[in-house]
XYZ file of C-alpha atoms in Angstrom:
532
model
C 0.000 0.000 0.000
C 1.460 3.438 -0.897
C 2.134 5.882 1.885
C -0.855 7.965 2.878
C -1.018 11.782 2.971
C -0.666 11.541 6.758
C 2.941 10.349 6.405
C 4.119 12.932 3.896
C 4.767 15.848 6.285
C 7.128 13.657 8.288
C 8.994 12.643 5.155
C 9.112 16.246 4.071
C 10.839 17.317 7.248
C 12.899 14.209 7.944
C 14.392 13.704 4.483
C 15.143 17.349 3.830
C 14.089 17.387 0.194
C 12.041 20.560 0.160
C 14.234 22.387 -2.343
C 14.325 19.468 -4.751
C 10.565 19.162 -4.521
C 10.010 22.801 -5.357
C 12.104 22.392 -8.486
C 9.750 19.638 -9.674
C 6.718 21.926 -9.827
C 6.961 22.410 -13.552
C 3.364 21.782 -14.532
C 0.102 23.323 -13.400
C -3.478 22.169 -13.618
C -5.042 22.309 -17.070
C -7.703 24.951 -17.668
C -11.102 23.851 -16.456
C -13.111 23.626 -19.661
C -16.669 24.879 -19.400
C -19.172 22.206 -20.367
C -22.819 21.498 -19.661
C -23.374 19.739 -16.358
C -23.904 15.997 -16.632
C -26.517 14.663 -14.239
C -27.876 11.345 -13.025
C -30.338 9.281 -15.023
C -33.470 8.887 -12.837
C -34.701 5.471 -11.824
C -37.304 3.983 -14.125
C -39.674 1.006 -13.810
C -38.595 0.184 -17.356
C -35.385 -1.262 -15.861
C -35.081 -4.426 -13.799
C -33.697 -2.637 -10.739
C -36.231 0.160 -11.135
C -39.081 -2.367 -11.029
C -37.619 -4.141 -7.996
C -37.408 -0.878 -6.056
C -40.824 0.535 -7.006
C -42.226 -0.356 -3.533
C -39.532 1.833 -1.968
C -39.396 4.637 -4.532
C -42.034 7.139 -3.366
C -43.283 6.105 0.088
C -45.898 8.383 1.678
C -43.917 8.532 4.922
C -40.677 9.451 3.099
C -38.794 6.462 4.460
C -36.047 4.742 2.480
C -34.946 1.101 2.702
C -31.734 -0.478 3.996
C -29.784 -3.729 4.058
C -26.785 -3.971 6.391
C -23.743 -5.605 4.746
C -20.946 -6.359 7.242
C -19.481 -9.405 5.444
C -16.917 -8.843 2.714
C -18.094 -11.656 0.422
C -21.654 -10.318 0.379
C -20.443 -6.742 -0.145
C -18.399 -7.747 -3.201
C -21.215 -9.947 -4.524
C -23.575 -6.960 -4.239
C -21.305 -4.700 -6.271
C -20.657 -7.267 -8.995
C -24.335 -8.231 -9.196
C -25.478 -4.617 -9.477
C -22.968 -3.895 -12.244
C -24.140 -6.966 -14.152
C -27.824 -6.023 -13.764
C -27.355 -2.328 -14.623
C -29.268 -1.172 -17.693
C -29.010 2.630 -17.790
C -26.305 4.021 -15.490
C -23.467 3.265 -13.107
C -22.028 6.066 -10.963
C -18.997 5.145 -8.836
C -17.063 7.541 -6.587
C -14.075 6.176 -4.658
C -10.972 7.221 -2.777
C -9.024 4.093 -3.744
C -9.271 1.582 -6.565
C -6.614 -1.099 -6.173
C -4.158 -2.174 -8.828
C -4.990 -5.718 -7.772
C -7.377 -8.503 -8.642
C -10.415 -6.799 -7.090
C -9.773 -3.393 -8.658
C -9.138 -4.967 -12.054
C -12.220 -7.190 -11.741
C -14.397 -4.139 -11.033
C -12.918 -2.281 -14.034
C -13.525 -5.282 -16.286
C -17.152 -5.480 -15.162
C -17.589 -1.743 -15.801
C -16.227 -2.240 -19.320
C -18.744 -5.008 -19.940
C -21.571 -2.804 -18.706
C -20.483 0.049 -20.966
C -20.412 -2.330 -23.917
C -24.027 -3.249 -23.123
C -24.940 0.428 -23.497
C -24.873 1.427 -19.812
C -23.567 4.948 -19.179
C -20.676 4.563 -16.731
C -19.194 7.443 -14.723
C -16.141 6.625 -12.597
C -14.837 9.342 -10.271
C -11.580 8.588 -8.439
C -9.501 10.563 -6.050
C -6.102 10.867 -7.734
C -3.891 10.034 -4.761
C -3.746 6.254 -5.221
C -3.756 6.121 -9.043
C -0.014 5.500 -9.481
C 0.415 2.955 -12.322
C -3.338 3.021 -13.071
C -3.236 5.413 -16.041
C -2.888 2.656 -18.695
C -5.981 0.868 -17.379
C -7.985 4.061 -16.924
C -7.096 5.280 -20.413
C -8.032 1.894 -21.854
C -11.336 1.874 -20.000
C -12.077 5.409 -21.218
C -11.507 4.264 -24.791
C -14.760 2.302 -24.688
C -18.031 4.006 -25.655
C -20.376 5.038 -22.794
C -17.436 5.208 -20.375
C -15.938 8.310 -18.710
C -13.331 8.638 -15.973
C -12.729 11.814 -13.974
C -10.116 12.598 -11.319
C -10.516 14.601 -8.135
C -7.801 17.185 -7.414
C -5.315 15.497 -9.764
C -1.563 15.285 -9.857
C -0.217 16.665 -13.122
C 3.545 16.063 -13.352
C 5.358 12.816 -12.566
C 2.207 10.697 -12.486
C 3.921 7.390 -13.296
C 6.057 7.005 -10.193
C 5.458 7.319 -6.468
C 8.731 9.234 -5.960
C 7.861 11.956 -8.460
C 4.383 12.196 -7.000
C 5.969 12.786 -3.607
C 7.864 15.684 -5.067
C 4.743 17.085 -6.686
C 2.871 16.646 -3.427
C 5.468 18.604 -1.479
C 5.683 21.328 -4.098
C 1.900 21.850 -4.144
C 1.177 20.679 -0.614
C -1.641 23.120 0.163
C -3.720 21.851 -2.776
C -2.761 18.174 -2.983
C -3.102 17.544 0.740
C -6.892 17.786 0.262
C -8.306 14.456 -0.903
C -11.731 13.019 -1.753
C -12.251 10.213 0.749
C -15.832 9.438 -0.425
C -17.091 5.933 -1.213
C -20.327 5.748 -3.221
C -21.869 3.312 -5.698
C -25.190 4.031 -7.469
C -26.896 1.852 -10.093
C -29.747 2.839 -12.447
C -30.738 5.557 -9.986
C -32.476 2.794 -8.024
C -29.984 1.221 -5.614
C -26.873 2.523 -3.881
C -24.085 1.251 -1.654
C -22.490 3.556 0.918
C -20.041 2.719 3.664
C -16.361 2.324 4.411
C -15.111 -0.033 1.716
C -12.831 1.038 -1.127
C -12.419 -1.133 -4.233
C -9.337 -3.219 -3.425
C -8.454 -6.713 -2.209
C -8.029 -5.888 1.474
C -11.586 -4.545 1.757
C -13.067 -7.874 0.603
C -10.830 -10.391 2.449
C -8.835 -11.103 -0.726
C -5.407 -9.995 0.497
C -2.810 -12.439 1.816
C -1.180 -9.901 4.130
C -3.848 -7.775 5.842
C -7.613 -7.441 5.578
C -10.179 -5.050 6.979
C -13.272 -5.349 9.151
C -15.729 -3.043 7.401
C -19.400 -2.205 6.893
C -21.627 -1.131 3.985
C -25.300 -0.317 3.544
C -27.384 -1.232 0.501
C -29.960 1.530 0.030
C -33.158 2.117 -1.926
C -35.785 4.847 -1.926
C -35.520 8.637 -1.579
C -32.013 8.505 -0.072
C -30.692 7.196 -3.401
C -31.886 10.370 -5.105
C -29.953 12.376 -2.516
C -26.820 10.316 -3.116
C -27.135 10.814 -6.874
C -27.359 14.552 -6.264
C -24.156 14.376 -4.202
C -22.428 12.434 -6.965
C -23.509 14.990 -9.583
C -22.224 17.860 -7.439
C -18.796 16.235 -7.322
C -18.801 15.113 -10.968
C -19.408 18.673 -12.166
C -17.202 20.354 -9.539
C -14.378 22.772 -10.267
C -11.941 20.451 -8.484
C -12.733 17.466 -10.742
C -11.068 17.005 -14.163
C -11.709 14.585 -17.039
C -8.961 11.980 -17.273
C -7.971 13.132 -20.771
C -7.442 16.686 -19.524
C -4.729 15.353 -17.208
C -3.334 12.347 -19.117
C -3.008 12.509 -22.894
C -3.151 9.073 -24.585
C -0.314 8.378 -27.035
C -1.854 5.221 -28.489
C -4.903 4.648 -30.634
C -8.211 3.806 -28.932
C -7.937 0.273 -30.301
C -4.472 -0.205 -28.799
C -5.642 1.225 -25.479
C -8.572 -1.168 -25.368
C -6.328 -4.134 -26.228
C -3.948 -3.251 -23.406
C -6.866 -2.806 -20.991
C -8.226 -6.246 -21.871
C -4.828 -7.822 -21.171
C -4.325 -5.938 -17.885
C -7.756 -6.921 -16.545
C -8.145 -10.425 -17.962
C -9.572 -13.196 -15.756
C -6.062 -14.657 -15.531
C -4.821 -11.668 -13.495
C -8.201 -10.685 -12.015
C -10.127 -13.879 -11.261
C -13.671 -13.806 -9.896
C -14.136 -14.314 -6.153
C -14.974 -17.616 -4.522
C -18.682 -18.499 -4.400
C -20.646 -16.452 -1.871
C -22.137 -18.366 1.082
C -25.845 -19.156 0.866
C -26.808 -16.774 3.684
C -25.194 -13.942 5.635
C -25.068 -13.465 9.419
C -28.712 -12.317 9.340
C -29.876 -15.329 7.341
C -30.282 -13.314 4.125
C -29.127 -14.611 0.714
C -26.505 -12.769 -1.349
C -27.815 -9.991 -3.568
C -27.059 -12.048 -6.680
C -29.620 -14.621 -5.504
C -32.071 -11.884 -4.516
C -31.927 -10.294 -7.961
C -32.315 -13.690 -9.616
C -35.471 -14.293 -7.572
C -36.962 -10.940 -8.509
C -37.953 -10.219 -4.892
C -36.151 -7.512 -2.914
C -36.864 -7.286 0.837
C -35.225 -4.409 2.716
C -35.715 -2.775 6.112
C -37.734 0.438 5.908
C -36.028 3.287 7.742
C -35.701 7.031 7.712
C -32.447 7.900 5.965
C -30.786 10.926 4.477
C -27.478 11.445 2.731
C -24.958 14.003 3.961
C -21.646 15.035 2.428
C -18.965 17.675 2.459
C -18.924 20.134 -0.412
C -16.302 19.163 -3.012
C -14.866 22.678 -2.666
C -13.698 21.639 0.797
C -10.626 20.601 -1.206
C -9.924 24.316 -1.664
C -9.703 24.672 2.123
C -12.363 25.697 4.612
C -11.106 29.287 4.615
C -11.270 29.442 0.812
C -14.907 28.359 0.895
C -15.752 31.440 2.961
C -13.904 33.811 0.622
C -15.711 35.856 -1.986
C -18.921 35.979 0.005
C -19.628 32.272 -0.351
C -21.320 30.735 2.679
C -19.427 27.661 3.787
C -21.796 24.704 4.186
C -21.466 22.663 7.379
C -19.012 19.804 7.106
C -20.017 16.205 7.690
C -17.988 16.225 10.907
C -19.915 19.266 12.159
C -23.203 17.558 11.324
C -22.029 14.476 13.206
C -21.273 16.513 16.349
C -24.733 18.027 16.086
C -26.170 14.524 16.044
C -24.122 13.666 19.143
C -25.715 16.605 20.959
C -29.099 14.898 20.542
C -27.940 11.824 22.466
C -29.976 11.014 25.567
C -28.284 7.852 26.825
C -25.341 6.519 24.822
C -23.022 6.971 21.840
C -20.974 4.210 20.209
C -18.183 5.168 17.810
C -16.333 2.693 15.595
C -13.438 4.225 13.665
C -10.057 2.907 12.524
C -8.497 6.305 13.191
C -9.637 8.214 16.266
C -8.165 11.548 17.366
C -10.689 13.623 19.318
C -8.473 16.714 19.541
C -8.960 19.395 22.162
C -12.351 20.432 20.767
C -13.500 16.813 20.699
C -12.405 16.306 24.285
C -14.469 19.311 25.334
C -17.453 17.792 23.514
C -16.865 14.500 25.338
C -16.801 16.296 28.702
C -20.112 18.021 27.988
C -21.748 14.764 26.943
C -20.422 12.889 29.963
C -21.629 15.706 32.255
C -25.153 14.978 30.955
C -24.682 11.291 31.770
C -24.263 10.116 28.156
C -22.302 6.858 27.996
C -19.588 6.844 25.296
C -17.844 3.771 23.872
C -15.121 3.882 21.208
C -13.657 1.036 19.156
C -10.465 1.653 17.167
C -7.244 -0.094 16.078
C -4.372 -1.000 18.357
C -0.937 0.444 17.624
C 0.382 -2.875 16.325
C -2.473 -3.357 13.883
C -3.312 0.080 12.546
C -2.313 0.861 8.958
C -1.776 4.488 10.089
C 0.497 4.239 13.169
C 1.116 7.997 13.266
C -2.593 8.475 13.898
C -2.478 5.954 16.714
C 0.416 7.782 18.375
C -1.664 10.982 18.416
C -4.725 9.076 19.652
C -2.579 7.907 22.547
C -2.168 11.534 23.636
C -5.893 11.621 24.483
C -6.347 8.077 25.754
C -5.798 8.746 29.467
C -8.001 11.850 29.401
C -10.831 9.887 27.763
C -10.551 7.081 30.287
C -10.680 9.585 33.141
C -13.902 10.985 31.663
C -15.395 7.499 31.751
C -15.167 6.716 28.030
C -15.050 2.969 27.314
C -12.210 2.155 24.903
C -11.644 -0.995 22.830
C -8.711 -1.692 20.496
C -8.749 -4.269 17.685
C -5.793 -6.653 17.676
C -4.727 -9.346 15.198
C -3.427 -11.413 18.103
C -6.865 -11.385 19.687
C -8.554 -12.126 16.353
C -6.375 -15.215 15.892
C -7.537 -16.469 19.282
C -11.152 -16.410 18.106
C -12.143 -19.604 16.333
C -14.747 -17.896 14.123
C -12.635 -14.863 13.215
C -9.532 -16.991 12.628
C -11.459 -18.819 9.918
C -12.370 -15.488 8.314
C -8.931 -13.850 8.341
C -6.704 -16.909 8.057
C -3.046 -15.933 8.422
C -3.621 -12.316 7.373
C -3.644 -9.413 9.800
C -7.093 -8.215 10.821
C -7.675 -4.477 11.015
C -10.659 -2.266 11.644
C -11.806 -0.027 8.778
C -15.542 0.392 9.464
C -16.635 3.966 10.207
C -19.871 4.450 12.083
C -21.481 6.211 14.996
C -24.625 5.053 16.790
C -26.708 7.322 19.018
C -29.192 5.929 21.551
C -29.323 2.694 19.531
C -31.674 4.401 17.107
C -29.601 6.759 14.945
C -26.666 5.519 12.864
C -24.185 7.490 10.785
C -22.235 5.245 8.396
C -19.961 6.233 5.547
C -16.411 7.372 4.856
C -15.886 9.706 7.830
C -13.016 8.908 10.178
C -13.074 10.557 13.587
C -9.902 12.580 13.168
C -8.809 16.077 12.052
C -8.045 14.970 8.483
C -11.624 13.878 7.888
C -12.986 16.896 9.750
C -10.978 19.636 8.068
C -8.970 18.366 5.075
C -10.582 15.487 3.173
C -14.099 15.377 1.778
C -16.459 12.738 3.170
C -19.913 11.274 2.551
C -22.283 9.421 4.857
C -25.837 8.285 5.432
C -27.848 8.979 8.589
C -30.332 6.231 9.380
C -33.036 6.202 12.047
C -34.104 2.647 12.794
C -33.995 0.433 15.876
C -33.985 -2.658 13.629
C -31.020 -1.484 11.555
C -29.213 -0.358 14.721
C -29.570 -3.768 16.307
C -28.305 -5.496 13.191
C -25.235 -3.260 13.355
C -24.890 -4.077 17.078
C -24.954 -7.802 16.280
C -22.623 -7.528 13.276
C -20.011 -5.445 15.102
C -20.410 -7.384 18.391
C -21.086 -4.161 20.263
C -22.983 -5.895 23.077
C -20.786 -8.993 23.059
C -17.293 -7.616 22.657
C -14.840 -10.362 21.774
C -11.350 -10.706 20.330
C -10.286 -7.153 21.195
C -8.529 -5.438 24.067
C -10.442 -3.304 26.535
C -8.306 -0.342 27.574
C -8.395 0.828 31.176
C -6.359 2.772 33.717
C -4.229 0.854 36.166
C -5.924 1.408 39.543
C -4.674 4.530 41.280
C -2.467 5.643 38.356
C -2.517 7.356 34.968
C -0.955 4.287 33.357
C -2.848 2.396 30.652
C -3.560 -1.321 30.747
C -5.018 -3.674 28.134
C -7.411 -6.448 29.169
C -8.131 -9.234 26.695
C -11.779 -10.059 26.030
C -11.251 -13.612 24.795
C -12.140 -15.214 28.117
C -8.842 -15.322 29.965
C -8.936 -11.606 30.942
C -5.148 -11.335 30.616
C -3.835 -7.900 31.624
C -0.976 -6.210 29.731
C 0.910 -3.121 30.914
C 2.541 -2.394 27.517
C 1.116 -1.740 24.032
C 0.095 -5.196 22.743
C 2.401 -6.654 20.079
C 4.343 -3.382 19.629
C 7.981 -3.543 20.700
C 9.938 -0.653 22.175
C 11.790 0.126 18.934
C 8.508 0.526 17.025
C 7.077 2.790 19.710
C 10.180 4.999 19.829
C 10.324 5.308 16.038
C 6.700 6.333 15.797
C 7.074 8.758 18.678
C 9.939 10.492 16.834
C 7.874 10.723 13.638
C 4.942 12.154 15.589
C 7.072 15.169 16.565
C 7.175 16.196 12.900
C 3.498 15.707 12.021
C 0.997 18.210 13.467
C -2.161 16.609 14.830
C -4.315 18.712 12.501
C -2.761 16.955 9.470
C -3.814 13.530 10.715
C-alpha cells in the first residue's frame, strides 16, 4: 500500500528534500473547460432494478430502505451483481481503486456494462492512481465510459517518488483528498459505507484485511446520493482523465492493453458467496435472480462535504460564499441529541482538544460513550495511533469505554480466525450510533483529516432494527477478540485487558515492541495533529 497523505509531512521534514521538490513543480493544472453539467439518469420502472425498487421509490412517509452488509463476500457480490444487472447508469465515486485482482475485476465489469450500453461514470480521487493510467485510459476508450479525477496530480504521475515531489511542491492543494465511497446503479440502488475497491476490503489480500461495513440503500435517499455524486462530478476540483493524461496510443491499442491488464487470468472472480449472511439473508445475486427484494424500511438521508472543501475551509468562505457545514460538524450536532449513549467505531480516532471538550459536555449529561479503534500494532496508520494515545488517558478519566482491535486477539477467536486466516485483521468500518436508534455510516473517520482536510460522505439512518443489526454484526454488546483499555488502579498508566475469556492484563502496548514505539514517537514530533 502506498504511503498515505498523513505520512508525507514527516517525510518532508525528515528527508530534507524541500528544495528538490520545489524544483519539480513544472506543470500546473489544465484549464477547467466549461461544459454542460452531466446529471444522473433517474430510476425507471422500465429497468429491472427500477421495477424491484418501485415499492420503496415514493413512500408516503418518506422512508427509504436499507440492508446492512458487514461481510466482505456479500459486499463484493452486491457490487458485482449490481454492475451486471445495470441497464441505464453506473455512478462510482471512490478514494481508492486497487491495482490488484479486485480493482481490475471491477474495471472489467464496468467495461462489460459500458459495452451493453450502460452509461458509466467513474470518479476517483487521484492520490492512489499510481500505475493506473494505462488501465484508466483503456477503459475510457470504450463508448459510454468516462473517468474523472478529483484534485489530480499533473507532473510525474507514473512514479510514487515523483508524485511525492509534486505533493510537497503543491502541498496546500494536494493535501486535500476526496475520501468518499459511493456506488449508485440505475438511480435505483446505492451502496455507501467504508469499503474502497481493493483486495483488502473484501478479504482477498494475503497480508492484511479489513473489518468493514456497507449499507445497501433504496428509496428517496438514493436520489440524494445521486445529487451528491452529480455535485462532485461537475465540480471545479474534478477534471476529465484526458485533460490530465493525454493518450499516445490509438483507442484500439488502449482497449487491447486494458483487456490484457484486466483479464480473468490476473483478475479472477471471487470464490462463491455463502448461501446466507449473518442475518440469514441470501446474497444480492440470488435476490436479484429471484426478482424479490426485501429491505428494512427506515428514515435515511445522505450528507456530504462540499467538493470545494478541497480548496480549504477558509477558501470556501472567501468571496462571500457561505461555507456549508461539514459532515464532521453535522455528526457533532447529532451527538448533541444523544440522551443515553453513543458508540463510535473508527479505525483512526483523534478527538483533539475540541472533541475532548465535547466528550466532557456529553459525559456531564450522563451520556455513555464507547469507542472502538485499532491498536498500535495493527493500525495501517500508526502515526494516527500515536496521536490518539495523547488523548487516551483523558478519555478514560472521563469514563469513556475504549476498545482496540488486535490481530493477536482475532487469531484467538475460532470464528474470526477462519475469516482472516493468516492475514492481519484491522478495523476499517466507520460508524457512529446514538441511543441505539440513529446511525451514521460512511467514509468519515473521527480525526482532524476527515474533519478539516478530506471530503467525506455518509448516510444517517433512524431505525432500531437497523441499529440492532449493526450491534450484532459489530459485536457491540458482546465484545470479543479485542482489548479493553483501562487505567491501572490509582495511576494514569494504561492497561489492556483481553476479552477472549482469559482476561489477561498487559501493561505495555500489545504486540508493539519498544523500537517501534520509539520510532513512531519520533515521527509524531514532525506531524501536526491537525494533518492527521
